[in-house]
């Protein structure tokens, strides 16, 4: 989820209720609330800014990093690693689904037409998008939006109206 002013304010109070976003610990237990220290607040806000993530999601990542053995005073890097590993796994799953759709005979051999049909239907739904999911945008449209946006934390370049060579762009 994207950053929200309300969640940023909640993190700054140093007590965050993770149940509001459906948070769970690594072993599946429901988490009531988490008390944050000043460093935890700084880490959560830094991750939110760097990865363009919701602040409470960043607290959940920090909690997961500590639960997996990262030192509490140095868990921001591990939390970012968890997030990036999850994204990498999602992209790999998408790649495999697209590959299965493009060559169903390899992925569902000998009488696996039911599985091939299920994969094809799922991938079609995923690529087409629905009005209920993601505001009606397609997966390809969302990926293009991500690619068009500057990377979080990078300077933005905007056109200012100059007409000469080397003129007209401002780095913000």
mmCIF file of C-alpha atoms in Angstrom:
data_model
loop_
_atom_site.group_PDB
_atom_site.id
_atom_site.type_symbol
_atom_site.label_atom_id
_atom_site.label_comp_id
_atom_site.label_asym_id
_atom_site.label_seq_id
_atom_site.Cartn_x
_atom_site.Cartn_y
_atom_site.Cartn_z
ATOM 1 C CA UNK A 1 0.000 0.000 0.000
ATOM 2 C CA UNK A 2 1.130 3.584 -0.610
ATOM 3 C CA UNK A 3 2.192 5.986 2.153
ATOM 4 C CA UNK A 4 -0.603 7.770 4.043
ATOM 5 C CA UNK A 5 -0.425 10.838 6.260
ATOM 6 C CA UNK A 6 -2.592 9.143 8.912
ATOM 7 C CA UNK A 7 -0.261 6.146 9.120
ATOM 8 C CA UNK A 8 2.813 8.388 9.220
ATOM 9 C CA UNK A 9 1.276 10.220 12.182
ATOM 10 C CA UNK A 10 0.440 6.904 13.862
ATOM 11 C CA UNK A 11 4.053 5.725 13.542
ATOM 12 C CA UNK A 12 5.278 8.990 15.037
ATOM 13 C CA UNK A 13 3.181 8.318 18.178
ATOM 14 C CA UNK A 14 5.515 5.327 18.779
ATOM 15 C CA UNK A 15 2.631 2.902 19.355
ATOM 16 C CA UNK A 16 1.297 1.163 16.242
ATOM 17 C CA UNK A 17 -1.647 -1.209 16.036
ATOM 18 C CA UNK A 18 -0.731 -3.711 13.361
ATOM 19 C CA UNK A 19 -4.179 -5.320 13.366
ATOM 20 C CA UNK A 20 -5.482 -2.259 11.498
ATOM 21 C CA UNK A 21 -3.664 -3.507 8.389
ATOM 22 C CA UNK A 22 -4.092 -7.212 9.062
ATOM 23 C CA UNK A 23 -0.537 -7.638 10.344
ATOM 24 C CA UNK A 24 0.763 -10.963 11.581
ATOM 25 C CA UNK A 25 4.055 -12.065 13.058
ATOM 26 C CA UNK A 26 6.313 -14.534 11.259
ATOM 27 C CA UNK A 27 4.758 -17.469 13.165
ATOM 28 C CA UNK A 28 1.179 -16.443 12.273
ATOM 29 C CA UNK A 29 0.114 -14.937 15.597
ATOM 30 C CA UNK A 30 -2.042 -11.821 15.462
ATOM 31 C CA UNK A 31 -0.126 -8.779 16.696
ATOM 32 C CA UNK A 32 -2.009 -6.344 18.934
ATOM 33 C CA UNK A 33 0.299 -3.348 19.044
ATOM 34 C CA UNK A 34 3.971 -2.521 18.840
ATOM 35 C CA UNK A 35 5.830 0.071 20.871
ATOM 36 C CA UNK A 36 8.478 1.809 18.825
ATOM 37 C CA UNK A 37 11.625 3.549 19.906
ATOM 38 C CA UNK A 38 12.928 6.688 18.235
ATOM 39 C CA UNK A 39 15.245 4.627 15.999
ATOM 40 C CA UNK A 40 12.328 2.374 14.999
ATOM 41 C CA UNK A 41 10.262 5.407 14.001
ATOM 42 C CA UNK A 42 13.183 6.782 11.981
ATOM 43 C CA UNK A 43 13.718 3.397 10.294
ATOM 44 C CA UNK A 44 10.031 2.982 9.441
ATOM 45 C CA UNK A 45 9.792 6.476 7.945
ATOM 46 C CA UNK A 46 13.076 6.033 6.069
ATOM 47 C CA UNK A 47 11.864 2.735 4.563
ATOM 48 C CA UNK A 48 8.543 4.317 3.668
ATOM 49 C CA UNK A 49 10.273 7.151 1.831
ATOM 50 C CA UNK A 50 12.891 4.956 0.157
ATOM 51 C CA UNK A 51 10.506 2.215 -1.017
ATOM 52 C CA UNK A 52 7.324 4.309 -1.411
ATOM 53 C CA UNK A 53 5.503 2.048 1.068
ATOM 54 C CA UNK A 54 2.875 2.554 3.721
ATOM 55 C CA UNK A 55 4.436 3.413 7.071
ATOM 56 C CA UNK A 56 2.627 0.669 9.002
ATOM 57 C CA UNK A 57 3.701 -1.865 6.388
ATOM 58 C CA UNK A 58 7.262 -0.710 7.065
ATOM 59 C CA UNK A 59 6.772 -1.315 10.805
ATOM 60 C CA UNK A 60 5.528 -4.816 9.943
ATOM 61 C CA UNK A 61 8.692 -5.371 7.891
ATOM 62 C CA UNK A 62 10.866 -4.156 10.770
ATOM 63 C CA UNK A 63 9.083 -6.507 13.183
ATOM 64 C CA UNK A 64 9.545 -9.409 10.746
ATOM 65 C CA UNK A 65 13.250 -8.601 10.405
ATOM 66 C CA UNK A 66 13.737 -8.680 14.180
ATOM 67 C CA UNK A 67 11.724 -11.908 14.473
ATOM 68 C CA UNK A 68 14.023 -13.461 11.870
ATOM 69 C CA UNK A 69 17.126 -12.624 13.898
ATOM 70 C CA UNK A 70 18.195 -9.171 12.789
ATOM 71 C CA UNK A 71 19.546 -6.978 15.607
ATOM 72 C CA UNK A 72 16.833 -4.474 16.621
ATOM 73 C CA UNK A 73 19.217 -1.536 16.297
ATOM 74 C CA UNK A 74 20.203 -2.523 12.734
ATOM 75 C CA UNK A 75 17.113 -4.060 11.144
ATOM 76 C CA UNK A 76 16.253 -1.547 8.389
ATOM 77 C CA UNK A 77 18.478 -3.249 5.814
ATOM 78 C CA UNK A 78 17.014 -6.665 6.650
ATOM 79 C CA UNK A 79 13.466 -5.246 6.450
ATOM 80 C CA UNK A 80 14.184 -3.795 3.002
ATOM 81 C CA UNK A 81 15.634 -7.167 2.003
ATOM 82 C CA UNK A 82 12.460 -8.951 3.100
ATOM 83 C CA UNK A 83 10.339 -6.552 1.030
ATOM 84 C CA UNK A 84 12.550 -6.892 -2.048
ATOM 85 C CA UNK A 85 12.642 -10.694 -1.721
ATOM 86 C CA UNK A 86 8.826 -10.755 -1.590
ATOM 87 C CA UNK A 87 8.680 -8.596 -4.736
ATOM 88 C CA UNK A 88 11.238 -10.826 -6.447
ATOM 89 C CA UNK A 89 9.149 -13.900 -5.596
ATOM 90 C CA UNK A 90 6.006 -12.243 -6.970
ATOM 91 C CA UNK A 91 7.761 -11.386 -10.236
ATOM 92 C CA UNK A 92 9.096 -14.935 -10.515
ATOM 93 C CA UNK A 93 5.599 -16.350 -9.959
ATOM 94 C CA UNK A 94 4.233 -14.005 -12.628
ATOM 95 C CA UNK A 95 6.989 -15.062 -15.035
ATOM 96 C CA UNK A 96 6.149 -18.717 -14.484
ATOM 97 C CA UNK A 97 2.431 -18.099 -15.011
ATOM 98 C CA UNK A 98 3.075 -16.238 -18.256
ATOM 99 C CA UNK A 99 5.434 -18.980 -19.383
ATOM 100 C CA UNK A 100 2.835 -21.640 -18.542
ATOM 101 C CA UNK A 101 0.239 -19.759 -20.589
ATOM 102 C CA UNK A 102 2.541 -19.419 -23.578
ATOM 103 C CA UNK A 103 3.473 -23.126 -23.630
ATOM 104 C CA UNK A 104 0.758 -25.097 -21.811
ATOM 105 C CA UNK A 105 1.874 -28.454 -23.245
ATOM 106 C CA UNK A 106 5.111 -28.233 -21.247
ATOM 107 C CA UNK A 107 3.452 -27.225 -17.969
ATOM 108 C CA UNK A 108 0.396 -29.479 -18.115
ATOM 109 C CA UNK A 109 1.412 -32.573 -20.098
ATOM 110 C CA UNK A 110 -0.665 -35.687 -20.850
ATOM 111 C CA UNK A 111 -4.256 -34.994 -19.939
ATOM 112 C CA UNK A 112 -3.559 -31.813 -18.014
ATOM 113 C CA UNK A 113 -5.953 -29.746 -20.092
ATOM 114 C CA UNK A 114 -7.914 -28.796 -16.957
ATOM 115 C CA UNK A 115 -4.760 -27.354 -15.367
ATOM 116 C CA UNK A 116 -3.797 -25.602 -18.609
ATOM 117 C CA UNK A 117 -7.285 -24.065 -18.848
ATOM 118 C CA UNK A 118 -7.161 -22.913 -15.199
ATOM 119 C CA UNK A 119 -3.739 -21.297 -15.734
ATOM 120 C CA UNK A 120 -4.916 -19.620 -18.930
ATOM 121 C CA UNK A 121 -8.060 -18.232 -17.253
ATOM 122 C CA UNK A 122 -6.086 -16.982 -14.241
ATOM 123 C CA UNK A 123 -3.442 -15.248 -16.375
ATOM 124 C CA UNK A 124 -6.105 -13.690 -18.601
ATOM 125 C CA UNK A 125 -7.911 -12.316 -15.534
ATOM 126 C CA UNK A 126 -4.618 -11.080 -14.106
ATOM 127 C CA UNK A 127 -3.603 -9.280 -17.291
ATOM 128 C CA UNK A 128 -7.054 -7.871 -18.064
ATOM 129 C CA UNK A 129 -7.689 -6.544 -14.574
ATOM 130 C CA UNK A 130 -11.105 -6.026 -13.071
ATOM 131 C CA UNK A 131 -12.986 -3.010 -11.779
ATOM 132 C CA UNK A 132 -12.765 -4.357 -8.227
ATOM 133 C CA UNK A 133 -9.044 -5.042 -8.264
ATOM 134 C CA UNK A 134 -6.520 -2.200 -8.340
ATOM 135 C CA UNK A 135 -8.986 0.449 -9.385
ATOM 136 C CA UNK A 136 -9.752 -1.276 -12.672
ATOM 137 C CA UNK A 137 -6.221 -0.929 -14.075
ATOM 138 C CA UNK A 138 -4.564 -3.825 -15.815
ATOM 139 C CA UNK A 139 -1.369 -5.444 -14.589
ATOM 140 C CA UNK A 140 0.487 -4.114 -17.627
ATOM 141 C CA UNK A 141 -0.896 -0.614 -16.969
ATOM 142 C CA UNK A 142 0.232 -0.733 -13.342
ATOM 143 C CA UNK A 143 3.691 -1.919 -14.384
ATOM 144 C CA UNK A 144 3.959 0.927 -16.888
ATOM 145 C CA UNK A 145 2.932 3.424 -14.192
ATOM 146 C CA UNK A 146 5.695 2.090 -11.944
ATOM 147 C CA UNK A 147 8.263 2.331 -14.740
ATOM 148 C CA UNK A 148 7.231 5.901 -15.598
ATOM 149 C CA UNK A 149 7.580 7.162 -12.034
ATOM 150 C CA UNK A 150 11.039 8.161 -10.851
ATOM 151 C CA UNK A 151 12.566 5.795 -8.336
ATOM 152 C CA UNK A 152 11.693 6.704 -4.739
ATOM 153 C CA UNK A 153 14.299 9.068 -3.346
ATOM 154 C CA UNK A 154 15.741 9.970 -6.745
ATOM 155 C CA UNK A 155 15.707 13.528 -8.092
ATOM 156 C CA UNK A 156 12.777 14.348 -10.332
ATOM 157 C CA UNK A 157 13.448 15.906 -13.716
ATOM 158 C CA UNK A 158 10.759 18.165 -15.139
ATOM 159 C CA UNK A 159 10.532 20.190 -18.318
ATOM 160 C CA UNK A 160 10.428 23.948 -17.735
ATOM 161 C CA UNK A 161 9.662 25.182 -21.233
ATOM 162 C CA UNK A 162 13.031 26.038 -22.786
ATOM 163 C CA UNK A 163 13.480 25.467 -26.497
ATOM 164 C CA UNK A 164 17.250 25.403 -26.940
ATOM 165 C CA UNK A 165 19.512 22.388 -26.783
ATOM 166 C CA UNK A 166 20.407 21.613 -23.203
ATOM 167 C CA UNK A 167 17.767 23.999 -21.867
ATOM 168 C CA UNK A 168 14.365 23.480 -20.360
ATOM 169 C CA UNK A 169 14.889 20.788 -17.710
ATOM 170 C CA UNK A 170 15.018 21.264 -13.975
ATOM 171 C CA UNK A 171 16.276 18.707 -11.474
ATOM 172 C CA UNK A 172 14.300 18.928 -8.245
#
